[in-house]
mmCIF file of C-alpha atoms in Angstrom:
data_model
loop_
_atom_site.group_PDB
_atom_site.id
_atom_site.type_symbol
_atom_site.label_atom_id
_atom_site.label_comp_id
_atom_site.label_asym_id
_atom_site.label_seq_id
_atom_site.Cartn_x
_atom_site.Cartn_y
_atom_site.Cartn_z
ATOM 1 C CA UNK A 1 -118.792 19.602 46.466
ATOM 2 C CA UNK A 2 -118.617 23.029 48.015
ATOM 3 C CA UNK A 3 -114.910 24.005 48.308
ATOM 4 C CA UNK A 4 -115.614 25.793 51.590
ATOM 5 C CA UNK A 5 -116.922 22.536 53.067
ATOM 6 C CA UNK A 6 -113.676 20.653 52.432
ATOM 7 C CA UNK A 7 -111.498 19.739 55.336
ATOM 8 C CA UNK A 8 -108.097 21.448 54.846
ATOM 9 C CA UNK A 9 -106.324 18.577 56.612
ATOM 10 C CA UNK A 10 -107.611 16.148 53.969
ATOM 11 C CA UNK A 11 -106.293 18.161 51.027
ATOM 12 C CA UNK A 12 -102.697 17.328 50.244
ATOM 13 C CA UNK A 13 -101.047 19.229 47.454
ATOM 14 C CA UNK A 14 -98.015 17.732 45.785
ATOM 15 C CA UNK A 15 -95.384 20.091 47.132
ATOM 16 C CA UNK A 16 -91.965 20.233 45.577
ATOM 17 C CA UNK A 17 -89.450 23.008 45.493
ATOM 18 C CA UNK A 18 -87.802 21.686 42.338
ATOM 19 C CA UNK A 19 -88.484 24.114 39.488
ATOM 20 C CA UNK A 20 -90.052 22.521 36.429
ATOM 21 C CA UNK A 21 -90.147 23.475 32.799
ATOM 22 C CA UNK A 22 -92.682 22.760 30.085
ATOM 23 C CA UNK A 23 -90.928 21.542 26.936
ATOM 24 C CA UNK A 24 -92.906 21.360 23.691
ATOM 25 C CA UNK A 25 -92.423 18.064 21.847
ATOM 26 C CA UNK A 26 -91.760 17.650 18.151
ATOM 27 C CA UNK A 27 -94.461 15.537 16.435
ATOM 28 C CA UNK A 28 -92.101 12.588 15.875
ATOM 29 C CA UNK A 29 -91.076 12.500 19.536
ATOM 30 C CA UNK A 30 -94.712 12.832 20.614
ATOM 31 C CA UNK A 31 -95.719 9.817 18.501
ATOM 32 C CA UNK A 32 -92.738 7.846 19.807
ATOM 33 C CA UNK A 33 -93.842 8.516 23.392
ATOM 34 C CA UNK A 34 -97.408 7.559 22.512
ATOM 35 C CA UNK A 35 -96.053 4.198 21.385
ATOM 36 C CA UNK A 36 -94.539 3.576 24.836
ATOM 37 C CA UNK A 37 -97.931 3.357 26.553
ATOM 38 C CA UNK A 38 -100.897 1.165 25.753
ATOM 39 C CA UNK A 39 -103.794 3.252 26.983
ATOM 40 C CA UNK A 40 -105.247 6.663 26.246
ATOM 41 C CA UNK A 41 -108.527 8.500 25.674
ATOM 42 C CA UNK A 42 -110.486 9.100 22.488
ATOM 43 C CA UNK A 43 -112.245 12.483 22.581
ATOM 44 C CA UNK A 44 -115.215 12.833 20.267
ATOM 45 C CA UNK A 45 -118.560 14.576 19.902
ATOM 46 C CA UNK A 46 -121.626 12.806 21.276
ATOM 47 C CA UNK A 47 -124.994 14.557 21.062
ATOM 48 C CA UNK A 48 -123.149 17.811 20.227
ATOM 49 C CA UNK A 49 -121.122 17.610 23.458
ATOM 50 C CA UNK A 50 -117.535 16.494 24.045
ATOM 51 C CA UNK A 51 -117.127 12.925 25.288
ATOM 52 C CA UNK A 52 -114.084 10.832 26.174
ATOM 53 C CA UNK A 53 -113.563 7.081 26.377
ATOM 54 C CA UNK A 54 -110.502 5.300 27.759
ATOM 55 C CA UNK A 55 -109.192 2.696 25.315
ATOM 56 C CA UNK A 56 -106.099 0.665 24.657
ATOM 57 C CA UNK A 57 -104.157 1.462 21.507
ATOM 58 C CA UNK A 58 -101.215 0.660 19.307
ATOM 59 C CA UNK A 59 -99.244 3.040 17.131
ATOM 60 C CA UNK A 60 -98.858 1.776 13.566
ATOM 61 C CA UNK A 61 -96.489 4.099 11.719
ATOM 62 C CA UNK A 62 -98.077 7.489 12.363
ATOM 63 C CA UNK A 63 -101.589 6.089 12.886
ATOM 64 C CA UNK A 64 -103.231 5.251 16.195
ATOM 65 C CA UNK A 65 -105.392 2.122 16.167
ATOM 66 C CA UNK A 66 -107.957 1.257 18.851
ATOM 67 C CA UNK A 67 -110.336 -1.666 19.140
ATOM 68 C CA UNK A 68 -114.059 -0.917 19.041
ATOM 69 C CA UNK A 69 -116.671 -2.486 21.253
ATOM 70 C CA UNK A 70 -119.555 -3.542 19.037
ATOM 71 C CA UNK A 71 -122.494 -1.214 19.644
ATOM 72 C CA UNK A 72 -120.455 1.187 21.796
ATOM 73 C CA UNK A 73 -120.382 4.969 21.489
ATOM 74 C CA UNK A 74 -117.144 4.919 19.498
ATOM 75 C CA UNK A 75 -118.462 2.361 17.010
ATOM 76 C CA UNK A 76 -121.305 4.721 16.121
ATOM 77 C CA UNK A 77 -118.981 7.588 15.194
ATOM 78 C CA UNK A 78 -116.599 5.668 12.956
ATOM 79 C CA UNK A 79 -116.679 6.521 9.273
ATOM 80 C CA UNK A 80 -116.258 3.753 6.693
ATOM 81 C CA UNK A 81 -112.620 3.066 5.801
ATOM 82 C CA UNK A 82 -113.013 4.707 2.372
ATOM 83 C CA UNK A 83 -114.555 7.928 3.773
ATOM 84 C CA UNK A 84 -112.522 10.966 4.937
ATOM 85 C CA UNK A 85 -113.269 10.119 8.564
ATOM 86 C CA UNK A 86 -114.736 11.705 11.653
ATOM 87 C CA UNK A 87 -112.706 14.326 13.532
ATOM 88 C CA UNK A 88 -111.495 13.046 16.909
ATOM 89 C CA UNK A 89 -108.678 13.704 19.329
ATOM 90 C CA UNK A 90 -106.591 11.102 21.112
ATOM 91 C CA UNK A 91 -104.744 11.861 24.337
ATOM 92 C CA UNK A 92 -102.321 9.811 26.390
ATOM 93 C CA UNK A 93 -99.910 10.759 29.116
ATOM 94 C CA UNK A 94 -97.588 9.568 31.804
ATOM 95 C CA UNK A 95 -97.298 11.960 34.738
ATOM 96 C CA UNK A 96 -95.720 10.831 38.004
ATOM 97 C CA UNK A 97 -97.985 12.063 40.829
ATOM 98 C CA UNK A 98 -95.093 12.388 43.272
ATOM 99 C CA UNK A 99 -92.599 14.270 41.129
ATOM 100 C CA UNK A 100 -95.165 15.819 38.767
ATOM 101 C CA UNK A 101 -92.817 15.005 35.894
ATOM 102 C CA UNK A 102 -93.791 13.257 32.687
ATOM 103 C CA UNK A 103 -95.407 13.963 29.347
ATOM 104 C CA UNK A 104 -98.726 14.402 27.562
ATOM 105 C CA UNK A 105 -99.538 13.962 23.868
ATOM 106 C CA UNK A 106 -102.667 14.979 21.929
ATOM 107 C CA UNK A 107 -103.291 13.788 18.386
ATOM 108 C CA UNK A 108 -106.111 15.375 16.387
ATOM 109 C CA UNK A 109 -107.158 13.705 13.186
ATOM 110 C CA UNK A 110 -109.686 11.667 11.274
ATOM 111 C CA UNK A 111 -111.060 8.341 12.508
ATOM 112 C CA UNK A 112 -112.322 5.626 10.204
ATOM 113 C CA UNK A 113 -112.921 1.909 10.411
ATOM 114 C CA UNK A 114 -110.103 -0.460 9.571
ATOM 115 C CA UNK A 115 -111.357 -2.549 6.636
ATOM 116 C CA UNK A 116 -111.712 -6.314 6.830
ATOM 117 C CA UNK A 117 -108.164 -7.385 6.132
ATOM 118 C CA UNK A 118 -105.100 -9.031 7.547
ATOM 119 C CA UNK A 119 -104.371 -5.726 9.328
ATOM 120 C CA UNK A 120 -107.644 -5.931 11.217
ATOM 121 C CA UNK A 121 -106.965 -9.512 12.302
ATOM 122 C CA UNK A 122 -103.475 -8.508 13.423
ATOM 123 C CA UNK A 123 -104.864 -5.560 15.395
ATOM 124 C CA UNK A 124 -107.428 -7.851 17.038
ATOM 125 C CA UNK A 125 -104.564 -9.988 18.341
ATOM 126 C CA UNK A 126 -102.586 -6.971 19.575
ATOM 127 C CA UNK A 127 -105.495 -5.025 21.112
ATOM 128 C CA UNK A 128 -106.922 -7.187 23.850
ATOM 129 C CA UNK A 129 -110.241 -5.910 25.273
ATOM 130 C CA UNK A 130 -110.373 -5.005 28.949
ATOM 131 C CA UNK A 131 -113.703 -6.726 29.480
ATOM 132 C CA UNK A 132 -115.366 -9.660 27.792
ATOM 133 C CA UNK A 133 -117.702 -8.770 24.995
ATOM 134 C CA UNK A 134 -117.821 -8.413 21.250
ATOM 135 C CA UNK A 135 -115.165 -6.093 19.875
ATOM 136 C CA UNK A 136 -114.800 -7.143 16.278
ATOM 137 C CA UNK A 137 -113.763 -3.855 14.656
ATOM 138 C CA UNK A 138 -110.866 -1.446 14.857
ATOM 139 C CA UNK A 139 -110.680 2.320 14.474
ATOM 140 C CA UNK A 140 -107.732 4.016 12.770
ATOM 141 C CA UNK A 141 -106.938 7.627 13.664
ATOM 142 C CA UNK A 142 -104.891 9.384 10.987
ATOM 143 C CA UNK A 143 -103.184 12.380 12.622
ATOM 144 C CA UNK A 144 -103.415 15.864 11.164
ATOM 145 C CA UNK A 145 -102.061 17.653 14.236
ATOM 146 C CA UNK A 146 -99.697 16.115 16.802
ATOM 147 C CA UNK A 147 -98.829 18.155 19.883
ATOM 148 C CA UNK A 148 -97.283 17.334 23.201
ATOM 149 C CA UNK A 149 -95.209 18.530 26.073
ATOM 150 C CA UNK A 150 -92.815 17.148 28.611
ATOM 151 C CA UNK A 151 -92.777 18.323 32.219
ATOM 152 C CA UNK A 152 -89.119 18.248 33.129
ATOM 153 C CA UNK A 153 -86.824 19.461 35.870
ATOM 154 C CA UNK A 154 -85.747 22.952 34.945
ATOM 155 C CA UNK A 155 -82.077 23.054 34.027
ATOM 156 C CA UNK A 156 -80.071 25.936 35.489
ATOM 157 C CA UNK A 157 -78.926 28.480 32.961
ATOM 158 C CA UNK A 158 -75.166 28.636 32.241
ATOM 159 C CA UNK A 159 -74.966 31.948 34.114
ATOM 160 C CA UNK A 160 -76.365 30.472 37.356
ATOM 161 C CA UNK A 161 -73.745 29.712 40.030
#
């Protein structure tokens, strides 16, 4: 859409006079926050272009596990469980639209299939698909880089009145 064609009265910016700060998260805190939500986005390469898919997830130790729809785009990229894996990123966040406070976490690592095992059956019980359809496999993302930030209310410095 042409920005000049937009109606100014229909554009509502979230206005707040409260100063905010961007706080970098330690990897452990970032993974802990990731475990508090059940949905995020897998970012991967599809036809040499970046692609993203929303998925539900669980955090198992330091690994992120998502369920794969049989025949879906993510199923095609998964490396066998005994291979090094395919490079992917995983992003999840919680940002309040009114206060514009919250957090965002990005995990970059290697994705591979979870082997047929008790783990896979357990993950199948924990990761319920959003829509009906075959989703018999799981993808494990082993992090190599964990980054994140928290948008917080800026605290006054000790010298402020």
